[in-house]
PDB file of C-alpha atoms and ligand atoms in Angstrom:
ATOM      1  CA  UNK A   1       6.296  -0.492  16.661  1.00  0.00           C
ATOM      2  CA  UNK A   2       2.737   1.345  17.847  1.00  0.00           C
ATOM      3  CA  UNK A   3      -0.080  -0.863  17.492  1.00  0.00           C
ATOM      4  CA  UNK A   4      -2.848   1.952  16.691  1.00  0.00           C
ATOM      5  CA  UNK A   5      -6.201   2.235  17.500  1.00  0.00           C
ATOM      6  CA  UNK A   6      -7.075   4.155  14.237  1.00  0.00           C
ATOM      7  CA  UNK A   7      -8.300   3.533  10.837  1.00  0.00           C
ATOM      8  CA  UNK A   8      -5.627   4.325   7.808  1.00  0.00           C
ATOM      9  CA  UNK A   9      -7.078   7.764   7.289  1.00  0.00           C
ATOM     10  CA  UNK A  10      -6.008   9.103  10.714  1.00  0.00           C
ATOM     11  CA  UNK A  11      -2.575   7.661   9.818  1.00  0.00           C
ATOM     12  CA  UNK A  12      -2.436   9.851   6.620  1.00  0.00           C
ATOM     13  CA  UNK A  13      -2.592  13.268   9.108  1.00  0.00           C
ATOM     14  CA  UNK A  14      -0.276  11.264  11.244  1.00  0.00           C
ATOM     15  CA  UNK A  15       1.948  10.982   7.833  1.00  0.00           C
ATOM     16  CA  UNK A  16       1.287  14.775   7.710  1.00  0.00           C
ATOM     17  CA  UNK A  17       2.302  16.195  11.193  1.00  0.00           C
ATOM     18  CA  UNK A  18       5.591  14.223  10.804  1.00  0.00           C
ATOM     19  CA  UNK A  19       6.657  16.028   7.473  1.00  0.00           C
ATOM     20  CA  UNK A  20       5.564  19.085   8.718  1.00  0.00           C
ATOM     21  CA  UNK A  21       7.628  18.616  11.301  1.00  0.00           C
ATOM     22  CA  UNK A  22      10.232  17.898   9.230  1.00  0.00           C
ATOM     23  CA  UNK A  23       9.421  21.117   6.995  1.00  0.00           C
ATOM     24  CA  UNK A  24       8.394  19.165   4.145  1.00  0.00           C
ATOM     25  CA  UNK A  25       6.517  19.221   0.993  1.00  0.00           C
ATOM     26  CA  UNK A  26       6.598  15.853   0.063  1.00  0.00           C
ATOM     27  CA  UNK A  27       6.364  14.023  -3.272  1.00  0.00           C
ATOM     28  CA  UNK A  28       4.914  11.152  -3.762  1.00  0.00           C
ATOM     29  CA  UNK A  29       4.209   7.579  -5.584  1.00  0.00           C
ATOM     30  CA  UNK A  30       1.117   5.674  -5.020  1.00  0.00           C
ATOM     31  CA  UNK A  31       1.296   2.092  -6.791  1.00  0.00           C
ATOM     32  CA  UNK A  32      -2.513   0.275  -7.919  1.00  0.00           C
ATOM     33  CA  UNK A  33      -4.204   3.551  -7.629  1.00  0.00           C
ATOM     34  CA  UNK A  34      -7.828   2.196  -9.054  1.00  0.00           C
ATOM     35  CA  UNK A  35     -10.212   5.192  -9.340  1.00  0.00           C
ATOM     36  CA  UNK A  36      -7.741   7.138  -7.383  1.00  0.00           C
ATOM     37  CA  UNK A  37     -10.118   7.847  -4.460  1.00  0.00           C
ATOM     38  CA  UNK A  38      -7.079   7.379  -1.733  1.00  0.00           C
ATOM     39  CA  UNK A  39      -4.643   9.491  -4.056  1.00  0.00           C
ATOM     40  CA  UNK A  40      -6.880  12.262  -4.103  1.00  0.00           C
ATOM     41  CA  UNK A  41      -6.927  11.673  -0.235  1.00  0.00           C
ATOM     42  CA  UNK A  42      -3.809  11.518  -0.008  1.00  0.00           C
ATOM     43  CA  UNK A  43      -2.311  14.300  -2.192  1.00  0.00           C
ATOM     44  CA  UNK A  44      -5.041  16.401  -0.076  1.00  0.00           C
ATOM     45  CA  UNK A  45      -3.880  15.607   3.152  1.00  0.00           C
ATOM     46  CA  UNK A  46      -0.337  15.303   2.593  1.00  0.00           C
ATOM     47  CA  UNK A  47      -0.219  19.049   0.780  1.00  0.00           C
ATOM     48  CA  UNK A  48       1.793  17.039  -1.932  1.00  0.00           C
ATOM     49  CA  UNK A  49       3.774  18.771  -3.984  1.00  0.00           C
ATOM     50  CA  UNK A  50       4.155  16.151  -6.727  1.00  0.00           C
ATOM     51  CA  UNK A  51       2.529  12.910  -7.227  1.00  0.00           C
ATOM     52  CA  UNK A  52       3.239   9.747  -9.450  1.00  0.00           C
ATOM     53  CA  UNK A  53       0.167   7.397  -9.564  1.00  0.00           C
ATOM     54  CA  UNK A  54       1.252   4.023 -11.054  1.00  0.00           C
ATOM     55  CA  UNK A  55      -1.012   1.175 -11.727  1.00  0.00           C
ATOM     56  CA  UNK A  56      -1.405  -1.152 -14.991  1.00  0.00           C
ATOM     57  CA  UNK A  57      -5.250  -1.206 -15.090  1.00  0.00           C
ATOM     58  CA  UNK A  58      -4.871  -4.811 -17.040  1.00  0.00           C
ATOM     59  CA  UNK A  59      -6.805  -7.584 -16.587  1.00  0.00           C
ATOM     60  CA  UNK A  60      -3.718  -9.366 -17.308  1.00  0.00           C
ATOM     61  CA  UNK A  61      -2.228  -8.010 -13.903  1.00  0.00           C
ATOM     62  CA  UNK A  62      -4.305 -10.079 -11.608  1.00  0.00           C
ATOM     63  CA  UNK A  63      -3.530 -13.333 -13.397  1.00  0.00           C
ATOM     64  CA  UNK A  64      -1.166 -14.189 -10.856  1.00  0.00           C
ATOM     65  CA  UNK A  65      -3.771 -14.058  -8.416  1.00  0.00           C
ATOM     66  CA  UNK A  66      -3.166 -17.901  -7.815  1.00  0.00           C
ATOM     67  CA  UNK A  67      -0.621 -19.533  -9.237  1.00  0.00           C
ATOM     68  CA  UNK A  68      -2.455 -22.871  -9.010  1.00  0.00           C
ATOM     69  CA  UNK A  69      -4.697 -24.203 -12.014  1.00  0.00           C
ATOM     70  CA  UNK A  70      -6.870 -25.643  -9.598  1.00  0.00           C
ATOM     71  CA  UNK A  71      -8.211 -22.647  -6.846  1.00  0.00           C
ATOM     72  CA  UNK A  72      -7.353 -24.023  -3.466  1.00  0.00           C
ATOM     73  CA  UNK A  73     -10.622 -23.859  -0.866  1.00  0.00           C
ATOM     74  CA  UNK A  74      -9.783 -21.331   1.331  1.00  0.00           C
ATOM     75  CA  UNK A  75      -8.956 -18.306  -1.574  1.00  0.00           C
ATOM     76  CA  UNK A  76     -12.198 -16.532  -2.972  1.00  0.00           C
ATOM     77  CA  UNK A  77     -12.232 -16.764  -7.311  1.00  0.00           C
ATOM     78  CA  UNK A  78     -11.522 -13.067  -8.600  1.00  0.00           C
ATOM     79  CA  UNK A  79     -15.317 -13.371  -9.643  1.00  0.00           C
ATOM     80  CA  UNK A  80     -15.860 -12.459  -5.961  1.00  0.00           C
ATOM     81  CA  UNK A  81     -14.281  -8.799  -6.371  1.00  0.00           C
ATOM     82  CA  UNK A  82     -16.498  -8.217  -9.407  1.00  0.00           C
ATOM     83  CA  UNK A  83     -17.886  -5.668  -7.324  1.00  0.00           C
ATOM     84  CA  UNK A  84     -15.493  -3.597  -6.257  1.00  0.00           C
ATOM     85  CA  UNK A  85     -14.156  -3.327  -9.977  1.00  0.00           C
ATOM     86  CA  UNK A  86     -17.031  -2.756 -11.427  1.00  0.00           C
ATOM     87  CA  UNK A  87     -17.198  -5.554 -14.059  1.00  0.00           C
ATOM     88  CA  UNK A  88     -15.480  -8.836 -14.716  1.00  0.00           C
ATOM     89  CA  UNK A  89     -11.866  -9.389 -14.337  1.00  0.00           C
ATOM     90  CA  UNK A  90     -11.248 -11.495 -17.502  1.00  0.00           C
ATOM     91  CA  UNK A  91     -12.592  -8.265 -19.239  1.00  0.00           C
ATOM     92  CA  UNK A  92     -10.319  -5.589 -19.862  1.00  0.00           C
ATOM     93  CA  UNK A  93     -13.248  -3.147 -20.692  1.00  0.00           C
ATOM     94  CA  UNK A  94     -13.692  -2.887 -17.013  1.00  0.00           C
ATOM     95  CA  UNK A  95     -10.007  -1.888 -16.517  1.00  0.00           C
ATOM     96  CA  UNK A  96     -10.679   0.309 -19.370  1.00  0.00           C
ATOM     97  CA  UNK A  97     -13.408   2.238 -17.768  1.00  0.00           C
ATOM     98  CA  UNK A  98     -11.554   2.785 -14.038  1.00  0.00           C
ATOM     99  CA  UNK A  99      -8.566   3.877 -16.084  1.00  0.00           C
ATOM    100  CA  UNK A 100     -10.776   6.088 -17.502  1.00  0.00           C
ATOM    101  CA  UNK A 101     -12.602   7.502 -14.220  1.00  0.00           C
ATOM    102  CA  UNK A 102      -8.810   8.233 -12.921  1.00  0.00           C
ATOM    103  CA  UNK A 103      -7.323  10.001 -15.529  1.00  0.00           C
ATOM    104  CA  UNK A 104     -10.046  12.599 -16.383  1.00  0.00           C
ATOM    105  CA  UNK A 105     -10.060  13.150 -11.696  1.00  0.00           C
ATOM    106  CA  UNK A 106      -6.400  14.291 -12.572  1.00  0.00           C
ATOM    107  CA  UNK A 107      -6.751  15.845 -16.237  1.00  0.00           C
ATOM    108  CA  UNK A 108      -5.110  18.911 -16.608  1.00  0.00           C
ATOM    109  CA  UNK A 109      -3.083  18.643 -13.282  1.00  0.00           C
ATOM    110  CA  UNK A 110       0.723  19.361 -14.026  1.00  0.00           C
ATOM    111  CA  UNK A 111       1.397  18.264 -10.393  1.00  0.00           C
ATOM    112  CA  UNK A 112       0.119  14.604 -10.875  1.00  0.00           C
ATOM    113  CA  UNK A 113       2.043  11.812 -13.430  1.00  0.00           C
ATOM    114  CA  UNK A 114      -0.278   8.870 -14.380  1.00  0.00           C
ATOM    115  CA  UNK A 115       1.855   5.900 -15.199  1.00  0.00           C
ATOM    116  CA  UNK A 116      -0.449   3.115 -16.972  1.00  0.00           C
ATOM    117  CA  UNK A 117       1.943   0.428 -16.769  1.00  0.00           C
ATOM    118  CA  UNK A 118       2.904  -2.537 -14.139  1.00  0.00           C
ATOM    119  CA  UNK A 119       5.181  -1.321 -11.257  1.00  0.00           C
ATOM    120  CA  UNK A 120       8.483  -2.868 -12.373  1.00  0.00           C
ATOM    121  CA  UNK A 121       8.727  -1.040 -15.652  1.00  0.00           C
ATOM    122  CA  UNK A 122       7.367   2.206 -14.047  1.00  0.00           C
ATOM    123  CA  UNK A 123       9.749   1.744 -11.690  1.00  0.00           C
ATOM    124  CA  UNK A 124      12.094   2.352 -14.324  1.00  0.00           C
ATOM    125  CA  UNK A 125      10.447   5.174 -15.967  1.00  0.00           C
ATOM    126  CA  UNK A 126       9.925   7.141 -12.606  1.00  0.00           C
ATOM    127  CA  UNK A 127      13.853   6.248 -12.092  1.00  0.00           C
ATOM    128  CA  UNK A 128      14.847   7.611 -15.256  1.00  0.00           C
ATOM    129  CA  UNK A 129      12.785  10.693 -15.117  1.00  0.00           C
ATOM    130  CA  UNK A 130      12.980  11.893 -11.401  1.00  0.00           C
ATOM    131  CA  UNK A 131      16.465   9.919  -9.908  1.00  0.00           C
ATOM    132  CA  UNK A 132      16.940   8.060  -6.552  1.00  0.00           C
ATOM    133  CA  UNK A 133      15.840   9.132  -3.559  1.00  0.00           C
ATOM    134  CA  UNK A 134      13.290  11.392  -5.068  1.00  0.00           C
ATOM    135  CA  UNK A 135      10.104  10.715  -3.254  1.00  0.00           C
ATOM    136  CA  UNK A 136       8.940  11.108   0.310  1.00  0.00           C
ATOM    137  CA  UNK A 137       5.808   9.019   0.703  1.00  0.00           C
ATOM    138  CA  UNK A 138       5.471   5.564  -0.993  1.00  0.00           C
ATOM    139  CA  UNK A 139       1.443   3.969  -0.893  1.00  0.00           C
ATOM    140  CA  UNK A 140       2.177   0.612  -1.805  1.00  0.00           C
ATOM    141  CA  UNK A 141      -0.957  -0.869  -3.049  1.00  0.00           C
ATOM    142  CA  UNK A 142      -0.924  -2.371  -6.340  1.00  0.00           C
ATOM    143  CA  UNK A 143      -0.583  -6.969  -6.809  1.00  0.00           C
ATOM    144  CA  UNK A 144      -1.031  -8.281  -3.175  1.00  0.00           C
ATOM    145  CA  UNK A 145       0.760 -11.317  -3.540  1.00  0.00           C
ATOM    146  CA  UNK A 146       3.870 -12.146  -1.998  1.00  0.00           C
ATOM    147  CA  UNK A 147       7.204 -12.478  -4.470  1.00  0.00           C
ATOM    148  CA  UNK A 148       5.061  -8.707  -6.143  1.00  0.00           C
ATOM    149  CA  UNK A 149       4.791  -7.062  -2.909  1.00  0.00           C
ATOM    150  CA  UNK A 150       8.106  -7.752  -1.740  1.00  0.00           C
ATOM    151  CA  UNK A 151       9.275  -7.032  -5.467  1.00  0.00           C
ATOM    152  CA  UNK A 152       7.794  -3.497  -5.255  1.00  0.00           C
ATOM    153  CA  UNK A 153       9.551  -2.919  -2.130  1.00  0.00           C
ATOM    154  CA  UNK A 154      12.933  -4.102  -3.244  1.00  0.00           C
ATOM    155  CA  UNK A 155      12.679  -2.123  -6.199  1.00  0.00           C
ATOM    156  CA  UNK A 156      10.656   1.520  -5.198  1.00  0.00           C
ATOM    157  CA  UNK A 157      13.496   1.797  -1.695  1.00  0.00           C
ATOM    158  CA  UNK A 158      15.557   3.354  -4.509  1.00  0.00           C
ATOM    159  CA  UNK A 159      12.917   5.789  -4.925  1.00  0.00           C
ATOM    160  CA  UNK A 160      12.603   6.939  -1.102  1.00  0.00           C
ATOM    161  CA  UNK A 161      14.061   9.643   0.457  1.00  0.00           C
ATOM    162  CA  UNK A 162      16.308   9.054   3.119  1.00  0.00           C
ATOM    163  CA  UNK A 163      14.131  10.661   5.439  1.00  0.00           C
ATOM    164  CA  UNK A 164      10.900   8.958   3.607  1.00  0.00           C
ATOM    165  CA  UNK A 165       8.229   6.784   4.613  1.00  0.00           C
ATOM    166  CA  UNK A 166       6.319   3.664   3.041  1.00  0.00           C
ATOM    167  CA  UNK A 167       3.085   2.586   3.649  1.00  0.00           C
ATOM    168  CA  UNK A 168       1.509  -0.923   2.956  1.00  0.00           C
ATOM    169  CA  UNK A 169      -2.520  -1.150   2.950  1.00  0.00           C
ATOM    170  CA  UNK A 170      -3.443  -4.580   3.475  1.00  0.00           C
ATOM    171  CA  UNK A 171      -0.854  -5.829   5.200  1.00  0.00           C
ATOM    172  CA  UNK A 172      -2.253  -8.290   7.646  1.00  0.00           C
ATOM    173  CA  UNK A 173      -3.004 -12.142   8.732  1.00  0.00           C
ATOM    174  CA  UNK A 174      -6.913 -12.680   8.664  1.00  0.00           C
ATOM    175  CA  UNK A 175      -9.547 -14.612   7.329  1.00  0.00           C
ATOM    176  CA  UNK A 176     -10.702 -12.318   4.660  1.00  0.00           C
ATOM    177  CA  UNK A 177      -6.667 -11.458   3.888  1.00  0.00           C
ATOM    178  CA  UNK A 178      -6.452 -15.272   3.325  1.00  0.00           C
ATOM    179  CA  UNK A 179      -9.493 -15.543   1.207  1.00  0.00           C
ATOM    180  CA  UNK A 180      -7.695 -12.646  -1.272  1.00  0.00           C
ATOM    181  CA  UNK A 181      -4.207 -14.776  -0.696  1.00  0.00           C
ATOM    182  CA  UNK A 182      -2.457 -11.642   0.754  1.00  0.00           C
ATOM    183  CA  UNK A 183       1.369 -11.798   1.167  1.00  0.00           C
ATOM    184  CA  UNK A 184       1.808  -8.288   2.470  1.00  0.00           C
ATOM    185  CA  UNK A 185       2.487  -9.012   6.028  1.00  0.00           C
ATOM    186  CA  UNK A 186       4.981 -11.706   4.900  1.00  0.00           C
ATOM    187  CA  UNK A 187       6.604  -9.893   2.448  1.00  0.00           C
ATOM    188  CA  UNK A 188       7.404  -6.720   4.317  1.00  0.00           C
ATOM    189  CA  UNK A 189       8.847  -9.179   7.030  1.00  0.00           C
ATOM    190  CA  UNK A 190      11.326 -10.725   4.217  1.00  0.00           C
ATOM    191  CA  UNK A 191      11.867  -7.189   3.063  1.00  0.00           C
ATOM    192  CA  UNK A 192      12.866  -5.600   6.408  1.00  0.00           C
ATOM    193  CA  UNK A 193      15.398  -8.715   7.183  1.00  0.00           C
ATOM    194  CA  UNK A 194      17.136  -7.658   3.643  1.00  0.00           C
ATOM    195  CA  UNK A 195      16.473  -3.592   3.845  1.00  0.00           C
ATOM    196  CA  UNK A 196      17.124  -1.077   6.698  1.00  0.00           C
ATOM    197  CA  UNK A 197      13.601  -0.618   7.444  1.00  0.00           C
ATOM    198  CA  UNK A 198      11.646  -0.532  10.469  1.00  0.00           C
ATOM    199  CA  UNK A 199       8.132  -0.985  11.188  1.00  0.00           C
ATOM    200  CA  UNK A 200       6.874   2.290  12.647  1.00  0.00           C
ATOM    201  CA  UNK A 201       2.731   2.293  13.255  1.00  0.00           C
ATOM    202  CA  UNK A 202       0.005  -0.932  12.596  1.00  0.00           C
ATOM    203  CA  UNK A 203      -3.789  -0.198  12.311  1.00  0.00           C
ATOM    204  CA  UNK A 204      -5.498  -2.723  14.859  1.00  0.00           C
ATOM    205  CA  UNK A 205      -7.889  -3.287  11.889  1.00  0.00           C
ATOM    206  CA  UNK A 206      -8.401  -5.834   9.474  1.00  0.00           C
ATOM    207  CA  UNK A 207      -6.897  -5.035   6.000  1.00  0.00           C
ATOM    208  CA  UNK A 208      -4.601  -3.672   8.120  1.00  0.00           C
ATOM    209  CA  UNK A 209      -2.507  -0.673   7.027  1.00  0.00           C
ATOM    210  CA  UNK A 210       1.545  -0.658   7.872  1.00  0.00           C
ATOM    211  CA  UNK A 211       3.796   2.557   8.305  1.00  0.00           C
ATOM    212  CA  UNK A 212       7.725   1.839   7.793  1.00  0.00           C
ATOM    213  CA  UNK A 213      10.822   4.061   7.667  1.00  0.00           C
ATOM    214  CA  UNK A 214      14.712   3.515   7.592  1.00  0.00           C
ATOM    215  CA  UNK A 215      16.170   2.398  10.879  1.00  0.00           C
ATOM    216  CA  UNK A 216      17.359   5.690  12.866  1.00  0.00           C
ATOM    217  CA  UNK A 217      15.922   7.823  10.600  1.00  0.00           C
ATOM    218  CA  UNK A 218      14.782  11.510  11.434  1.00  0.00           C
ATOM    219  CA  UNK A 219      11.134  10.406  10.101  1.00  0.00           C
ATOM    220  CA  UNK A 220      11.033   7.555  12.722  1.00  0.00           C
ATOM    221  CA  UNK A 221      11.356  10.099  15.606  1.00  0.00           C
ATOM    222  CA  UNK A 222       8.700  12.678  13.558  1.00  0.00           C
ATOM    223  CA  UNK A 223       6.178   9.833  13.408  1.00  0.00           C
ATOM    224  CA  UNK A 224       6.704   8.513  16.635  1.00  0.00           C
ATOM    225  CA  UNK A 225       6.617  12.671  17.846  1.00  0.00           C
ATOM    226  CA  UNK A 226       3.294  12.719  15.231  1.00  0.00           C
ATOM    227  CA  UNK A 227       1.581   9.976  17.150  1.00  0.00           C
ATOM    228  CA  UNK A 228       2.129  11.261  20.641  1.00  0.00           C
ATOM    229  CA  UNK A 229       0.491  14.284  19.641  1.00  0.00           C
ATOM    230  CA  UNK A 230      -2.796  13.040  18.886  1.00  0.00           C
ATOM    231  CA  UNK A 231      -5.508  11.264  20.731  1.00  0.00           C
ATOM    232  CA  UNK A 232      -4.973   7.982  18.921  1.00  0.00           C
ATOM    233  CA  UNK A 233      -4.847   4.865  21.321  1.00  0.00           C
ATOM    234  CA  UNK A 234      -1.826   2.867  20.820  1.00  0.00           C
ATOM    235  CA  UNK A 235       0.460  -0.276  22.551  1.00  0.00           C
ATOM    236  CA  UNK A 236       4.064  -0.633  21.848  1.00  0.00           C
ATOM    237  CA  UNK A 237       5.415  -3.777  20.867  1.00  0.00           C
ATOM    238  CA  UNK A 238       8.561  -4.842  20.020  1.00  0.00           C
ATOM    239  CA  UNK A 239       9.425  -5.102  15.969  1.00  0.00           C
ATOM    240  CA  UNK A 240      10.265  -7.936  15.920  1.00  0.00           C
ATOM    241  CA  UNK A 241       6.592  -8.831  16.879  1.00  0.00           C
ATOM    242  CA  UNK A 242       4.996  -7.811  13.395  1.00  0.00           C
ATOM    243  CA  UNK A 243       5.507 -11.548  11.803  1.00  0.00           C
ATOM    244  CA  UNK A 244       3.233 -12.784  14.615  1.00  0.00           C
ATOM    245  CA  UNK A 245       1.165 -10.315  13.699  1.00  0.00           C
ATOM    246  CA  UNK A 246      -2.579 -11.673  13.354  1.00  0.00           C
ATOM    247  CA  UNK A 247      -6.464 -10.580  13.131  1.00  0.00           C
ATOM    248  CA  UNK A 248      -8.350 -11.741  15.954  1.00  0.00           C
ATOM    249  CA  UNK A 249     -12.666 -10.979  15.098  1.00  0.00           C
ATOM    250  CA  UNK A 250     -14.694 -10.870  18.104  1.00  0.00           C
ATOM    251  CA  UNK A 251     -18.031 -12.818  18.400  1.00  0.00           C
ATOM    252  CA  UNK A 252     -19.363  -9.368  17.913  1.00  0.00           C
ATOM    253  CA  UNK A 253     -17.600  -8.809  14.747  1.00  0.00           C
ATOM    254  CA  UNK A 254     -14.880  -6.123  16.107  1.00  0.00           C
ATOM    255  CA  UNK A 255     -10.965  -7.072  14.299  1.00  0.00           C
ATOM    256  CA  UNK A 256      -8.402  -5.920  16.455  1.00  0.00           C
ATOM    257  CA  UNK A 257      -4.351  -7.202  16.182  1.00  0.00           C
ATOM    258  CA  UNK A 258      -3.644  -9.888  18.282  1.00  0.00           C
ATOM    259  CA  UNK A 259       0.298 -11.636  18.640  1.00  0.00           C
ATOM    260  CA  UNK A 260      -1.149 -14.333  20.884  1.00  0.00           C
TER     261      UNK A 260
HETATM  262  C1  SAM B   1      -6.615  -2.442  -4.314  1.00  0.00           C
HETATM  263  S1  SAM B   1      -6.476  -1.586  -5.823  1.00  0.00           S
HETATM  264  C2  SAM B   1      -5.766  -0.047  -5.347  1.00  0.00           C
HETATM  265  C3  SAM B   1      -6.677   0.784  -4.528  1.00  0.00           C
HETATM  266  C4  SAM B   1      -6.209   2.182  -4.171  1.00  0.00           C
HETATM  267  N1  SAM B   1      -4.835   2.257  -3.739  1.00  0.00           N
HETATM  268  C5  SAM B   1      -7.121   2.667  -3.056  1.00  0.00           C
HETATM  269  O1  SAM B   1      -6.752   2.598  -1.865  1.00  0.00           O
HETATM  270  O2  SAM B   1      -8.233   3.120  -3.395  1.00  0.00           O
HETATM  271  C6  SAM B   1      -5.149  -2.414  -6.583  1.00  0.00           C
HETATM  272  C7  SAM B   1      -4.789  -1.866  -7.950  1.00  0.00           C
HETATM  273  O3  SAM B   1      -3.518  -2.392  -8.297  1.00  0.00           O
HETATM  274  C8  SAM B   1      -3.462  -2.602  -9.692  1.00  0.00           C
HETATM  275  N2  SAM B   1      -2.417  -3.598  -9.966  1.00  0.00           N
HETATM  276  C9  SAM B   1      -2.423  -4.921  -9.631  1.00  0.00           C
HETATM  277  N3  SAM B   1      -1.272  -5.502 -10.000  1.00  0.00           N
HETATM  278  C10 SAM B   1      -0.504  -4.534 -10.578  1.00  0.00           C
HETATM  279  C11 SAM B   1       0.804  -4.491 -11.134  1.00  0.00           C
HETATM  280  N4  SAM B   1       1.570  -5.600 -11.177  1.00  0.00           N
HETATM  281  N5  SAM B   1       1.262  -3.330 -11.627  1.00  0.00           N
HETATM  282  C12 SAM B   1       0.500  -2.201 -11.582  1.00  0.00           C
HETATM  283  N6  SAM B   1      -0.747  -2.173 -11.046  1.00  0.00           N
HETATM  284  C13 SAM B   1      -1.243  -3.308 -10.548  1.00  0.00           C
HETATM  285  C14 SAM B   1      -4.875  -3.042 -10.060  1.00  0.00           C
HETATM  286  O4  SAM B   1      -5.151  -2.693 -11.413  1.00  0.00           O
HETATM  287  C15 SAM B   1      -5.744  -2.265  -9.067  1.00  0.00           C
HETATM  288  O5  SAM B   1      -6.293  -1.099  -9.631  1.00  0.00           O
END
């Protein structure tokens, strides 16, 4: 596994080279797409060829934010992301109005699905409609919490090429991952002990982002061959080394992954 010294962006052309490499167009599925800001990145940078953007835009979909009546101390109420949404989070005119914002970005595009639904029935859908094994790139960003995360990776591997790749954004151990309760990092670790996967390329960033392909897999070697291309910094670490995995801020205020 390459510990990068890169923010998620210069990942994506990372995520590029390899399927050109490869001599692929690739299709893909983002999950919790929001506006669809990073979709439009992505389908942009990737030269997608299809693209499947699921998320439920439901204020009823971050009710299992905790699953404790009372909040526990150290995770921030939902009142805190306000912001980011645009609105409250017990409203579902706020989910309304993103929902709203993404579908007329992709109006009128017959190369882009929109999926308003939560990921385990889309899952279905997108099975149904497209088959196994269908899609190249997976953005998995849609509920953070554990038993969902590793849910939507159980589920979507049917979706993934053999030669495919996964990505997880926020998949890290840090102070502001605790105060969202983030299970990413410790979900993909469960996931990777029960799939074939292997952990490819880590931002050294907070809300760290987390490349993974199928163990021996011609994309491993076109990511790894990707990487060395470029000018990105990076450390190799042993695999097995991503569960330690952990955000270390500097008394300047610089994150960078630390297993120590
Ligand atoms: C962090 S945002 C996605 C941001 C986007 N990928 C980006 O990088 O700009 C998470 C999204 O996941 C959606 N979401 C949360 N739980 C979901 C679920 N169970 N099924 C579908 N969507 C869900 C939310 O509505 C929200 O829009």
């Amino acid at each position: 596994m390459k510990v990068v010294d890169c923010p998620r962006a210069r990942l994506y052309d990372v995520v590029a080279g390899a399927f050109a490499t490869l001599g692929r167009q690739p299709a893909m599925i983002e999950l919790g797409v929001h506006k669809g800001d990073n979709a439009t990145r992505l389908m942009e940078v990737l030269g997608t060829r299809h693209a499947v953007l699921v998320d439920a835009w439901s204020a009823e979909a971050l009710a299992t934010y905790s699953h404790f009546d009372k909040l526990p101390p150290w995770i921030l109420p939902l009142t805190a992301f306000e912001r980011y949404f645009g609105g409250s989070l017990s409203d579902q005119a706020t989910f309304d109005r993103t929902y709203e914002v993404a579908r007329q970005r992709f109006e009128g595009r017959g190369d882009v699905e929109i999926i308003r639904d939560d990921t385990v029935p889309a899952f279905a859908r997108i099975r149904d409609r497209h088959g196994d094994g269908a899609f190249d790139f997976i953005y998995v960003d849609a509920n953070h919490q554990y038993e969902y995360v590793l849910r939507d990776l159980l589920y979507y591997q049917h979706l993934l090429a053999a030669d495919g790749v996964m990505m997880l954004n926020d998949c890290c151990h840090s102070q502001k991952g605790m105060n969202q309760n983030l299970g990413v990092l410790e979900a993909v670790g469960n996931f990777m002990k029960r799939a074939d996967f292997v952990p490819v390329a880590l931002t050294s960033t907070d809300m760290s982002d987390l490349l993974i392909a199928r163990r021996g897999s011609a994309m491993v070697g076109a990511l790894d061959a990707a990487l060395d291309a470029t000018d990105i910094s990076f450390v190799e670490v042993m695999p097995q080394m991503l569960a330690a995995a952990h955000i270390r801020v500097s008394p300047q205020g610089r994150a960078r992954v630390s297993f120590a």
